[in-house]
Amino acid sequence: MLLLAIDTSANASTALLRSRGTVIEVLGSCTSERGNDHSEVLASAIESLLADASGQRPEAIAVGVGPGPFTGLRVGLATARTLGFAWDVPVHGVVSLDAIALEAAADNPETDFVVAIDARRKELYWARYSSSGLLMDGPHVSVAEELPALPVYGAGAGLYAERLVASGATVVAEFADAHPGAVALGTRALRALASGEALEGTEPLYLRESDAKVPAVMKGKLL
Amino acid sequence: MSLSAPLVLGIESSCDETGVGIVRGTELLVNAVASSMEEHVRFGGVIPEIASRAHLDAFVPTLSAALKEAGVSLAQIDAIAVTSGPGLSGALMVGVSAAKALALATGKPLYGINHLVAHVGVGVLDGGALPENLGALLVSGGHTEILQVNSLTSDVRLLGATIDDAAGEAYDKVARLLGLGYPGGPVIDALAKEGDPKAIRFPRGLTLPKFIGTAQEPGKHRHDFSFSGLKTAVARCVEQYQKRGEEVPVADIAASFQEAVVDVITAKAVRACTEHGLNNLLLGGGVAANSRLRELLAARCASAGITLRVPPRNLCTDNGAMVAALGSQLVSAGVAPTGLGFSTDSGQPVSLVSLLA
């Protein structure tokens, strides 16, 4: 199966992967490290991946559904959903943190572990995984102190290393600047599809409401 | 592709309307719009994050409905146009991302176009080619501008604009003050009919001689608008009644407020047209639905010898058909497409009718 993977929960990241049985081949990938240029670069990046693959049309799309900063996240979702509609191919949602968890599980952790990325506003998006990389709990959004006392993988660990250690967690140094990437996300999706595991829909995991407050005048306070 | 009547799909997501329209040349095939307006009612104004979330959910269903209603397949489309700005950044990005994906998947040329110029371009769908010596007055919840349209596809100039609130925004804020809910335009317009427009003399923004100057030596804000002082004046007025323990004359305030807005908009638009030799004026934007604005503008245009053109209401509010209409004119004029690499521009000037590749 030829699969296009997209994740914009942190950086704009896309990859084209092919699976034959259990063998997964990465045909190409592209990740922008700028973190604020998702809508600008994503479509061109996909276009060049497809051109390198002689214009073959993907048979499915996997997209990271977050959690992640809202505006960037929507760029990936709008792109994936629209490509799915135009190509008439299925679009599968994958929790973006799963991409880091897949790589973390390959590190053979001895216990359950946590994947955490920056949620801004001095908080982390995080989830707890089994040592084999199965999602056990989450994703959540909270301050660093609320994470379980377990090894923490991902850029969120690097960001709040001292506070995590102070509250009993450990920081996995090699993963301290890891962001969700489309290669791992696509790999995760292809493995799930091969084993018949159901994937998520493409509803974004915002985890926070908009900040809007109902103004006092709308509650009839003035008149 | 037919250069004289290209089949163009237009996408709009600059505020709270998700629009997908399809035109063939100057013929409107479909104008599908999904609005998140209901979700903003309790806040009394558009909340950008809520609008952006709604765009993501509404886009593919709106696109699908538009194609079905027009009986057109994506393969038949000649070009795609999308609003790249001005507008709410996060909202624009949803439409632009979707438009880029559509262009990528279909291999069709993509134009990133100007939302304000699209409000003018929509005129071709109602009465064909636009006249020469054309001015445009755009009045909505996000915009209040006077444009000079020398060429729809290559030469549009800004003559005047609001320096603070948009006129529609002033309506929303005053409606909130008066406890009339959201959106403010229709309810104030209706209530104003029961009130006395001369009951209270509210200020006309930027009409003092120091701002206006003369035709020969124009002041800095000769053709500009300001509505935030008017909104404050209404608030002070309401407070005075409350302080005295008197009932607030809501209908008189609504009528007097509306008269202040409409008086200054129409006077400035007609003066700008006259001084720039524009004997045609196109009215656009959501506030074009306002009965008093249409009435007074028609009267003042007639007195000044200006021919007024007002597209149907559903083409005046934000929609995808206007984006498609401008896109179609750009294709016909041989303007090069923008491609996939552009950014949204929340402050895109009217001089940028479409983004360069």
XYZ file of C-alpha atoms in Angstrom:
580
model
C 0.000 0.000 0.000
C 1.189 3.487 -0.879
C 0.459 5.809 2.038
C 0.835 9.584 2.390
C 1.507 10.627 5.991
C 1.058 14.165 7.312
C 1.629 15.596 10.769
C 1.438 19.284 11.685
C 1.095 19.011 15.464
C 4.537 20.596 15.916
C 6.451 20.935 12.648
C 5.020 20.555 9.163
C 6.030 16.985 8.334
C 5.060 14.701 5.465
C 6.229 11.327 4.166
C 5.394 8.835 1.465
C 5.626 5.176 2.538
C 5.015 1.858 0.833
C 4.194 -1.371 2.647
C 4.559 -4.868 1.196
C 3.373 -7.344 3.804
C 5.163 -6.312 6.971
C 8.000 -4.569 5.135
C 7.687 -0.784 5.162
C 9.756 1.341 2.814
C 10.067 5.121 3.171
C 9.991 6.559 -0.355
C 10.573 10.114 0.780
C 9.956 12.564 3.569
C 10.144 16.264 4.295
C 9.978 18.152 7.579
C 10.211 21.895 8.087
C 11.862 22.800 11.389
C 10.501 26.343 11.482
C 7.327 25.342 13.290
C 5.248 28.297 12.056
C 5.143 27.764 8.303
C 2.719 24.844 7.997
C 0.260 26.408 5.551
C 3.085 27.838 3.482
C 5.217 24.721 2.927
C 3.072 21.602 3.357
C 1.391 21.421 -0.060
C 4.621 22.055 -1.967
C 6.386 19.400 0.123
C 3.694 16.830 -0.700
C 3.832 17.822 -4.348
C 7.566 17.143 -4.549
C 7.238 13.800 -2.698
C 4.633 12.689 -5.224
C 6.706 13.922 -8.148
C 9.678 11.872 -6.877
C 7.373 8.829 -6.785
C 6.512 9.353 -10.474
C 3.149 10.849 -9.590
C 1.604 7.637 -8.227
C -1.549 8.407 -6.299
C -1.501 7.281 -2.638
C -4.079 4.632 -1.701
C -4.591 6.049 1.791
C -3.664 9.048 3.915
C -2.645 9.058 7.586
C -2.828 12.355 9.445
C -1.804 13.371 12.953
C -4.895 14.544 14.872
C -2.849 16.185 17.607
C -2.760 17.251 20.271
C -0.864 20.301 19.081
C -1.161 24.070 18.607
C -4.514 24.600 16.890
C -3.703 26.656 13.825
C -0.889 24.423 12.624
C -2.821 21.277 13.441
C -5.725 22.398 11.254
C -3.399 22.903 8.283
C -2.559 19.190 8.264
C -6.152 18.113 8.835
C -7.618 20.414 6.163
C -4.952 19.220 3.729
C -5.463 15.519 4.482
C -9.257 15.658 4.406
C -9.305 17.597 1.140
C -6.747 15.299 -0.535
C -8.793 12.315 0.642
C -11.927 13.821 -0.902
C -10.250 14.753 -4.190
C -8.463 11.403 -4.583
C -11.376 9.440 -3.120
C -9.091 7.554 -0.723
C -9.541 6.880 3.026
C -8.042 9.308 5.568
C -6.973 7.759 8.884
C -6.332 9.742 12.040
C -3.396 8.902 14.317
C -2.683 10.465 17.726
C 0.390 12.579 16.972
C 2.120 11.492 20.188
C 2.023 7.905 18.846
C 4.730 8.898 16.362
C 7.186 9.573 19.186
C 5.906 6.517 21.126
C 6.736 4.241 18.194
C 10.350 5.411 18.256
C 10.448 5.360 22.057
C 9.235 1.725 22.169
C 12.089 0.794 19.831
C 14.381 2.137 22.597
C 13.149 -0.882 24.671
C 12.003 0.918 27.812
C 11.664 -1.348 30.856
C 8.458 0.215 32.115
C 5.466 2.202 30.920
C 6.603 5.542 29.591
C 5.232 8.999 28.833
C 5.422 11.011 25.617
C 5.220 14.788 26.091
C 5.387 17.749 23.719
C 5.047 21.499 24.224
C 1.475 22.702 24.676
C 2.551 26.341 25.206
C 1.150 28.343 28.150
C 3.617 26.490 30.406
C 1.842 23.174 29.868
C 2.505 19.869 28.111
C 0.453 17.637 25.863
C 1.200 14.117 27.062
C 0.077 10.492 27.092
C 1.127 7.303 28.855
C 2.202 4.259 26.823
C 3.010 0.622 27.701
C 6.622 -0.455 27.244
C 5.604 -1.954 23.892
C 4.168 1.405 22.776
C 0.430 0.919 23.323
C -1.509 4.035 24.342
C -2.675 3.446 27.953
C -3.881 6.873 29.109
C -4.396 10.267 27.508
C -3.657 12.398 25.716
C -3.923 15.091 28.374
C -2.846 18.696 28.735
C -1.366 19.776 32.066
C 1.630 21.270 33.847
C 4.798 19.140 34.065
C 4.192 18.221 37.712
C 1.073 16.207 36.826
C 2.925 13.705 34.646
C 3.400 10.174 36.089
C 6.806 9.376 37.645
C 8.024 7.519 34.542
C 10.596 8.016 31.775
C 9.442 10.942 29.596
C 10.172 10.998 25.850
C 9.732 13.959 23.512
C 10.493 17.670 23.261
C 8.244 18.385 26.236
C 10.723 16.492 28.432
C 13.578 18.671 27.235
C 11.559 21.816 27.834
C 10.683 21.079 31.482
C 13.524 18.682 32.421
C 14.186 20.157 35.867
C 10.556 20.275 36.903
C 9.894 16.739 35.637
C 12.884 15.351 37.529
C 11.853 17.249 40.655
C 8.446 15.570 40.543
C 9.898 12.061 40.157
C 9.904 11.540 36.375
C 13.031 10.898 34.334
C 14.019 12.633 31.115
C 15.209 10.462 28.236
C 18.031 12.632 26.904
C 18.198 11.210 23.367
C 14.530 12.111 22.852
C 14.614 15.494 24.594
C 14.042 17.412 21.361
C 11.890 14.844 19.511
C 8.777 16.103 17.684
C 6.093 13.963 16.044
C 7.236 13.154 12.506
C 5.374 11.858 9.477
C 7.670 8.861 8.865
C 6.942 7.383 12.298
C 3.290 8.405 12.080
C 2.912 6.695 8.700
C 4.731 3.610 9.961
C 2.375 3.455 12.922
C -0.632 3.711 10.576
C 0.637 1.043 8.150
C 1.325 -1.409 10.987
C -2.140 -0.816 12.386
C -3.765 -1.304 8.984
C -1.744 -4.490 8.365
C -2.847 -5.975 11.684
C -6.483 -5.005 11.163
C -6.421 -2.495 14.046
C -8.989 0.281 13.737
C -7.534 3.785 13.415
C -9.076 7.039 14.617
C -11.251 9.399 12.623
C -9.811 12.804 11.761
C -11.420 14.841 14.552
C -8.708 17.102 16.011
C -7.646 16.556 19.627
C -7.735 20.187 20.729
C -7.973 19.321 24.466
C -8.678 23.001 25.196
C -11.688 25.173 24.444
C -11.231 28.520 22.731
C -10.292 31.244 25.217
C -13.349 33.320 24.451
C -15.286 34.621 27.443
C -18.904 35.662 27.207
C -18.829 39.458 27.793
C -20.793 40.830 30.743
C -23.084 42.825 28.460
C -24.160 39.611 26.726
C -25.340 38.320 30.083
C -27.687 41.281 30.360
C -25.660 43.092 33.043
C -25.914 46.613 31.635
C -29.510 46.993 30.611
C -9.843 25.679 -20.989
C -12.112 28.416 -22.268
C -10.337 31.702 -21.676
C -13.498 33.717 -22.192
C -15.588 31.641 -19.766
C -13.344 29.500 -17.562
C -14.910 27.150 -15.003
C -13.520 28.358 -11.676
C -14.017 27.106 -8.135
C -13.678 29.730 -5.385
C -13.017 29.179 -1.684
C -13.656 31.727 1.077
C -12.774 31.378 4.789
C -11.609 34.823 5.924
C -14.159 35.243 8.737
C -17.084 33.096 9.901
C -18.427 31.916 6.541
C -17.085 28.827 4.804
C -17.888 29.418 1.154
C -17.427 27.342 -1.983
C -18.700 28.825 -5.243
C -18.390 27.765 -8.856
C -18.739 30.091 -11.844
C -18.351 29.721 -15.604
C -17.096 33.096 -16.759
C -19.709 35.520 -15.439
C -22.347 32.834 -14.928
C -22.984 31.706 -11.344
C -23.403 27.924 -11.080
C -23.457 27.467 -7.315
C -22.847 29.463 -4.150
C -22.629 27.087 -1.158
C -22.067 28.746 2.217
C -21.837 27.302 5.723
C -21.800 29.834 8.549
C -20.678 29.492 12.157
C -22.604 32.665 13.059
C -24.847 30.830 15.562
C -21.791 29.755 17.558
C -20.687 33.392 17.978
C -24.057 34.740 19.140
C -23.438 34.259 22.849
C -20.138 36.142 22.587
C -21.637 39.083 20.707
C -18.976 38.903 18.005
C -16.903 36.527 15.905
C -14.437 34.469 17.953
C -11.539 33.601 15.612
C -10.740 30.202 17.158
C -14.370 29.091 17.015
C -14.631 30.268 13.391
C -11.447 28.387 12.475
C -12.681 25.145 14.051
C -15.953 25.483 12.174
C -14.155 26.050 8.855
C -12.266 22.772 9.254
C -15.471 20.847 9.905
C -17.500 22.589 7.204
C -15.042 22.662 4.326
C -15.286 19.210 2.727
C -19.087 18.943 3.164
C -19.510 22.414 1.614
C -17.195 21.543 -1.280
C -19.010 18.278 -1.872
C -22.429 19.969 -1.813
C -21.254 22.689 -4.233
C -19.898 20.217 -6.801
C -23.046 18.124 -6.581
C -25.402 21.076 -6.929
C -23.487 22.475 -9.907
C -23.249 19.035 -11.509
C -19.517 19.588 -11.983
C -16.618 17.209 -11.303
C -13.239 18.370 -10.005
C -11.673 17.189 -13.265
C -13.784 19.695 -15.232
C -12.646 22.721 -13.183
C -10.225 25.011 -15.042
C -8.786 26.864 -12.045
C -9.149 27.311 -8.288
C -9.178 30.622 -6.411
C -8.981 31.135 -2.654
C -9.066 34.161 -0.380
C -5.486 34.677 0.827
C -6.374 37.858 2.739
C -7.259 40.186 4.294
C -9.029 38.372 7.121
C -8.560 36.358 10.303
C -5.241 34.568 10.036
C -6.244 31.206 11.514
C -9.478 31.157 9.528
C -7.712 32.026 6.262
C -5.261 29.184 6.789
C -7.996 26.541 6.747
C -9.340 27.644 3.371
C -5.879 28.174 1.927
C -4.662 24.738 3.096
C -7.735 23.073 1.618
C -7.390 25.028 -1.644
C -3.740 24.066 -1.972
C -4.621 20.402 -1.366
C -7.315 20.619 -4.028
C -4.932 22.234 -6.516
C -2.268 19.649 -5.708
C -4.652 16.710 -6.085
C -6.170 17.937 -9.350
C -3.173 19.673 -10.918
C -5.279 22.811 -11.521
C -3.805 26.337 -11.324
C -4.381 28.111 -7.992
C -4.879 31.844 -7.388
C -4.512 33.426 -3.927
C -6.832 36.401 -4.241
C -7.853 39.548 -2.350
C -11.068 39.277 -0.339
C -11.991 42.942 -0.775
C -11.477 42.950 -4.521
C -13.591 39.775 -4.673
C -16.455 41.784 -3.107
C -16.166 44.020 -6.185
C -15.583 41.159 -8.637
C -18.825 39.503 -7.622
C -20.535 42.324 -9.525
C -19.858 40.525 -12.829
C -22.236 37.729 -11.769
C -25.111 40.209 -11.624
C -25.207 42.269 -14.793
C -21.963 41.222 -16.479
C -18.838 43.288 -17.091
C -18.187 46.111 -14.645
C -18.433 49.691 -15.915
C -15.476 52.032 -16.261
C -14.898 54.875 -13.783
C -15.924 52.509 -11.007
C -15.773 53.069 -7.285
C -16.666 50.501 -4.648
C -18.005 50.949 -1.141
C -17.461 47.880 1.048
C -19.212 47.816 4.400
C -19.213 44.757 6.640
C -18.407 43.509 10.123
C -14.709 43.511 9.284
C -14.341 46.203 6.646
C -15.315 49.749 5.716
C -13.501 50.856 2.572
C -13.846 53.045 -0.488
C -11.992 51.671 -3.516
C -11.180 53.027 -6.948
C -11.359 50.175 -9.458
C -9.363 51.154 -12.557
C -9.016 47.504 -13.540
C -10.578 44.668 -11.558
C -7.643 42.369 -12.293
C -4.689 44.734 -12.150
C -5.339 48.183 -10.719
C -7.388 48.700 -7.563
C -6.630 51.595 -5.210
C -7.705 52.309 -1.661
C -9.258 55.774 -1.367
C -10.394 55.529 2.236
C -10.892 53.071 5.086
C -11.857 52.927 8.723
C -9.039 53.830 11.088
C -10.588 51.797 13.932
C -13.818 49.758 14.020
C -15.608 48.561 10.913
C -19.168 49.843 10.512
C -20.663 46.383 11.061
C -18.538 46.009 14.171
C -20.004 49.269 15.497
C -23.489 47.843 14.901
C -22.551 44.698 16.852
C -21.076 46.658 19.746
C -24.018 49.040 19.979
C -26.434 46.097 19.800
C -24.580 44.572 22.744
C -24.867 47.850 24.687
C -28.578 47.993 24.011
C -29.085 44.317 24.886
C -30.232 43.469 21.366
C -28.061 40.386 20.764
C -25.895 39.468 17.795
C -25.554 40.207 14.941
C -26.438 43.850 15.483
C -27.160 45.018 11.929
C -30.585 43.528 11.179
C -32.019 44.170 14.661
C -30.867 47.816 14.812
C -32.106 48.390 11.258
C -35.545 47.033 12.203
C -35.715 48.911 15.511
C -34.543 52.157 13.887
C -37.749 52.229 11.848
C -39.682 52.773 15.094
C -37.371 55.490 16.400
C -36.533 59.107 15.610
C -33.200 59.399 13.750
C -32.931 63.036 14.891
C -33.631 62.352 18.598
C -29.954 62.325 19.528
C -27.171 63.946 17.538
C -24.379 61.365 17.616
C -20.924 62.345 16.300
C -19.957 61.815 12.655
C -16.406 60.453 12.781
C -13.573 62.273 10.936
C -15.794 65.034 9.568
C -14.037 68.016 11.165
C -12.325 70.395 8.710
C -8.867 69.444 10.049
C -9.438 65.838 8.905
C -11.324 66.666 5.709
C -9.373 69.580 4.266
C -10.474 70.657 0.797
C -10.604 68.940 -2.596
C -7.439 70.830 -3.542
C -5.683 70.231 -0.238
C -7.245 67.094 1.227
C -6.854 66.471 4.966
C -5.217 63.292 6.165
C -8.529 61.497 6.652
C -10.682 63.089 3.959
C -12.095 59.730 2.808
C -11.486 57.720 6.004
C -13.948 56.560 8.630
C -13.930 56.197 12.411
C -16.679 54.507 14.405
C -15.141 53.831 17.803
C -15.987 57.338 19.074
C -19.579 56.859 17.962
C -19.793 53.586 19.865
C -18.462 55.322 22.994
C -20.934 58.175 22.536
C -23.788 55.652 22.472
C -22.451 54.023 25.646
C -22.256 57.418 27.434
C -25.766 58.264 26.268
C -27.175 54.994 27.644
C -25.350 55.603 30.941
C -26.869 59.086 31.259
C -30.391 57.707 30.996
C -29.586 54.957 33.511
C -27.990 57.437 35.938
C -31.131 59.543 35.875
C -33.215 56.421 36.422
C -35.038 56.986 33.154
C -36.046 54.350 30.668
C -33.514 54.065 27.839
C -35.196 55.086 24.547
C -33.774 52.130 22.669
C -35.543 52.767 19.345
C -34.497 56.441 19.243
C -30.903 55.522 20.070
C -30.900 52.797 17.383
C -32.332 55.191 14.791
C -29.961 58.025 15.723
C -26.947 55.717 15.768
C -27.864 54.243 12.395
C -28.337 57.724 10.948
C -24.881 58.758 12.160
C -23.248 55.703 10.562
C -25.127 55.877 7.290
C -24.827 59.654 6.947
C -21.061 59.654 7.199
C -20.553 56.555 5.032
C -22.727 57.793 2.180
C -21.445 61.376 2.303
C -17.817 60.256 2.189
C -18.370 57.612 -0.484
C -20.159 60.064 -2.782
C -17.521 62.752 -2.215
C -14.675 60.317 -2.919
C -16.358 59.194 -6.141
C -17.056 62.738 -7.288
C -13.521 63.926 -6.639
C -12.008 60.947 -8.471
C -14.285 61.114 -11.499
C -16.044 57.867 -10.629
C -19.616 57.933 -11.930
C -20.343 54.307 -11.037
C -20.432 52.885 -7.522
C -20.745 49.258 -6.432
C -21.903 48.520 -2.880
C -20.690 45.317 -1.215
C -20.292 43.625 2.176
C -22.852 42.360 4.673
C -24.005 45.860 5.702
C -25.179 46.372 2.106
C -28.348 44.667 3.357
C -29.078 47.666 5.615
C -32.247 49.394 4.419
C -31.259 52.922 5.468
C -27.795 52.616 3.904
C -29.306 51.522 0.596
C -31.948 54.265 0.715
C -29.633 57.164 1.547
C -26.823 55.960 -0.723
C -29.261 55.624 -3.639
C -30.567 59.144 -3.024
C -27.147 60.752 -2.690
C -25.732 58.858 -5.684
C -28.709 59.973 -7.787
C -28.158 63.613 -6.781
C -24.481 63.365 -7.666
C -25.086 61.629 -11.004
C -23.521 58.356 -9.846
C -24.996 55.056 -11.024
C -25.291 52.709 -8.053
C -25.020 48.938 -8.427
C -25.909 46.631 -5.532
C -25.529 42.855 -6.056
C -28.131 40.550 -4.474
C -27.769 40.116 -0.728
C -26.334 36.564 -0.822
C -23.545 37.814 -3.075
C -22.812 40.844 -0.847
C -22.083 38.805 2.283
C -18.914 36.680 2.338
C -19.146 33.771 -0.092
C -17.137 31.544 -2.409
C -18.860 32.699 -5.602
C -17.225 36.134 -5.345
C -13.819 34.472 -5.061
C -14.600 32.304 -8.088
C -15.873 35.346 -10.000
C -12.640 37.279 -9.442
C -10.619 34.123 -10.180
C -12.435 33.745 -13.474
C -11.648 37.355 -14.429
C -7.974 36.791 -13.560
C -7.816 33.677 -15.755
C -9.477 35.539 -18.643
C -7.055 38.449 -18.240
C -4.131 36.038 -18.529
C -2.814 36.718 -15.024
C -0.346 34.034 -13.884
C -1.517 31.714 -11.103
C 0.004 32.006 -7.616
C 1.015 28.353 -7.217
C 1.267 26.387 -3.964
C 3.987 28.225 -2.049
C 2.218 31.357 -0.814
C 1.382 32.456 2.739
C -1.887 33.896 3.939
C -1.731 37.687 4.330
C -4.154 38.885 7.009
C -3.484 42.477 5.941
C -3.312 41.968 2.170
C -3.592 45.416 0.533
C -6.178 45.943 -2.237
C -3.351 46.710 -4.643
C -2.520 42.985 -4.467
C -5.531 41.647 -6.400
C -3.889 38.232 -6.564
C -0.621 37.078 -5.035
C 2.363 36.712 -7.322
C 3.942 33.288 -7.665
